[in-house]
mmCIF file of C-alpha atoms in Angstrom:
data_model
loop_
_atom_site.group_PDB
_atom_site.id
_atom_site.type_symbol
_atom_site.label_atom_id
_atom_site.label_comp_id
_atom_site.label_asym_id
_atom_site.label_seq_id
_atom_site.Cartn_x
_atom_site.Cartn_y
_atom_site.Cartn_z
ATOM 1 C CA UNK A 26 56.692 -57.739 -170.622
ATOM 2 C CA UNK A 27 56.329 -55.133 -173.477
ATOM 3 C CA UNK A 28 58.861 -53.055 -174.887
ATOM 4 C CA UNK A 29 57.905 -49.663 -173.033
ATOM 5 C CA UNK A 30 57.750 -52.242 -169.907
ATOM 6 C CA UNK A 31 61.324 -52.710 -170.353
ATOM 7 C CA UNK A 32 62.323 -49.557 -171.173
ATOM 8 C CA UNK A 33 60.289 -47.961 -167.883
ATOM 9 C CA UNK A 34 61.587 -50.399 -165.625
ATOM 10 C CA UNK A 35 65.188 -49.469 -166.633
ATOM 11 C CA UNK A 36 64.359 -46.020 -166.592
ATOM 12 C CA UNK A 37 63.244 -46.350 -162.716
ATOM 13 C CA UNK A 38 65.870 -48.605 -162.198
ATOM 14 C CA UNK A 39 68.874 -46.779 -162.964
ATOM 15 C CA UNK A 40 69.009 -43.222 -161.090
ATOM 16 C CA UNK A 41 71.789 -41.591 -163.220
ATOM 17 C CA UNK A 42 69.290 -42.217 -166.545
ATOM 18 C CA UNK A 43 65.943 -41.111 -164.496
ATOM 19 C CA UNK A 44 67.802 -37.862 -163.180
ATOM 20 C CA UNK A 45 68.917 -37.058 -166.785
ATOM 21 C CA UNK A 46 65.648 -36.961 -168.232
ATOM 22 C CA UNK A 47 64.127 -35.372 -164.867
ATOM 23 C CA UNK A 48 66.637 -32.510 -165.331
ATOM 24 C CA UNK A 49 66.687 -32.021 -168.723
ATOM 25 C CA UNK A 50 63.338 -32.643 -170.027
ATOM 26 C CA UNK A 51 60.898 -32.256 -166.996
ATOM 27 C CA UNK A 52 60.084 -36.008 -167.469
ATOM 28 C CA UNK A 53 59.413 -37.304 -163.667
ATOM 29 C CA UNK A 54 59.441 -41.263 -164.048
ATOM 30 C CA UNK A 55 58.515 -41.025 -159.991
ATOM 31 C CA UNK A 56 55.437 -38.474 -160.338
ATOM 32 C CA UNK A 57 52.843 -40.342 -162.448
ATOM 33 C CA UNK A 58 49.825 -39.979 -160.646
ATOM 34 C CA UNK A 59 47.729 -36.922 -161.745
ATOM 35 C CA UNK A 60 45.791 -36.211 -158.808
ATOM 36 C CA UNK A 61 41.971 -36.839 -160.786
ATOM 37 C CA UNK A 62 40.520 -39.279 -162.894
ATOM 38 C CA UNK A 63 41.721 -39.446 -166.743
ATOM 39 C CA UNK A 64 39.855 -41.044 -169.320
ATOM 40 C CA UNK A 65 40.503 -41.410 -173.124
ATOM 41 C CA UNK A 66 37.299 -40.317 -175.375
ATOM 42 C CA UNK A 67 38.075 -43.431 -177.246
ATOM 43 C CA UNK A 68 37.654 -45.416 -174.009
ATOM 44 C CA UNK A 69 41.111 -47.096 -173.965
ATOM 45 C CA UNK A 70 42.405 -47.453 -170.398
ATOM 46 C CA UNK A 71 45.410 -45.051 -169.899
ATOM 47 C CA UNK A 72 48.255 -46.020 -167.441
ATOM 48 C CA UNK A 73 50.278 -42.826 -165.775
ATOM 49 C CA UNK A 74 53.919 -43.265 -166.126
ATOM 50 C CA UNK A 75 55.267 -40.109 -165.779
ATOM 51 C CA UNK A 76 54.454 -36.293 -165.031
ATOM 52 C CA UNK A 77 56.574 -32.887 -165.624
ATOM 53 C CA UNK A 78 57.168 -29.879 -163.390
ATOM 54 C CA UNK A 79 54.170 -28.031 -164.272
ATOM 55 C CA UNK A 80 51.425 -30.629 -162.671
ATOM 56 C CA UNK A 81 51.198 -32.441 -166.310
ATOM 57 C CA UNK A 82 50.910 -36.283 -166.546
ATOM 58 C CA UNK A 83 52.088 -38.060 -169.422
ATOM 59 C CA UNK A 84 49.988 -41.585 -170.042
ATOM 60 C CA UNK A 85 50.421 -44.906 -172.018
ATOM 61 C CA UNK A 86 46.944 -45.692 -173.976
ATOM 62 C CA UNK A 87 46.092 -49.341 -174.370
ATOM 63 C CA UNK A 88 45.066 -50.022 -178.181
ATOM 64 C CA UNK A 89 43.677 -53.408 -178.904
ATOM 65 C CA UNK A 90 46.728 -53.997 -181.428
ATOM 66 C CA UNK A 91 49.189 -53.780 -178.983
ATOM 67 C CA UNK A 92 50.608 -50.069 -179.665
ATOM 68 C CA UNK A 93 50.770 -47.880 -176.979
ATOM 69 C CA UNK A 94 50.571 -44.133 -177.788
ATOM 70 C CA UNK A 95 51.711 -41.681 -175.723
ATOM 71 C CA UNK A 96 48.363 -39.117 -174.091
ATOM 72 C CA UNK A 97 49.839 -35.979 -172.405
ATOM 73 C CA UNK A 98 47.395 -34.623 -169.444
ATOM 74 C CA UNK A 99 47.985 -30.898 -168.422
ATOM 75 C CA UNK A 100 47.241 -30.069 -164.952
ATOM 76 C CA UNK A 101 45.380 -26.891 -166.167
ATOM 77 C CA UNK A 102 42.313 -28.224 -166.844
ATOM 78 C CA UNK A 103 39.016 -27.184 -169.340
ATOM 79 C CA UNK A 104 38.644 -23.403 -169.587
#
């Protein structure tokens, strides 16, 4: 298990923290899936963990070297 697999799991696991960051920051740990396909240009595989109150879905992108930046999705969509 990776660090951000830890710290997910305790975020889902413990309603009082999930809530808080629901409430105050528009981070839903229970609305991760964003409705169309995602890809990364680079071709890393994303993984939805979270979304916010406007339709947005915020993504973990697999690197080879074991980082795991953060990819932000709007629900908006090209213009």
């Amino acid at each position: 298990m990776t660090s951000s697999d830890h710290l997910l799991a305790l975020i889902r696991d413990t309603p009082g923290i999930a809530d808080l960051l629901h409430s105050s920051f528009e981070f839903g740990i229970f609305r991760n899936d964003h409705g169309e396909a995602v890809r990364a240009a680079s071709g890393a595989a994303l993984e939805a963990i979270a979304g916010d109150w406007a339709g947005g879905t915020l993504f973990l992108c697999h690197d080879e070297d074991g980082r795991r930046p953060v990819v932000f999705a709007s629900s908006g969509g090209t213009q």
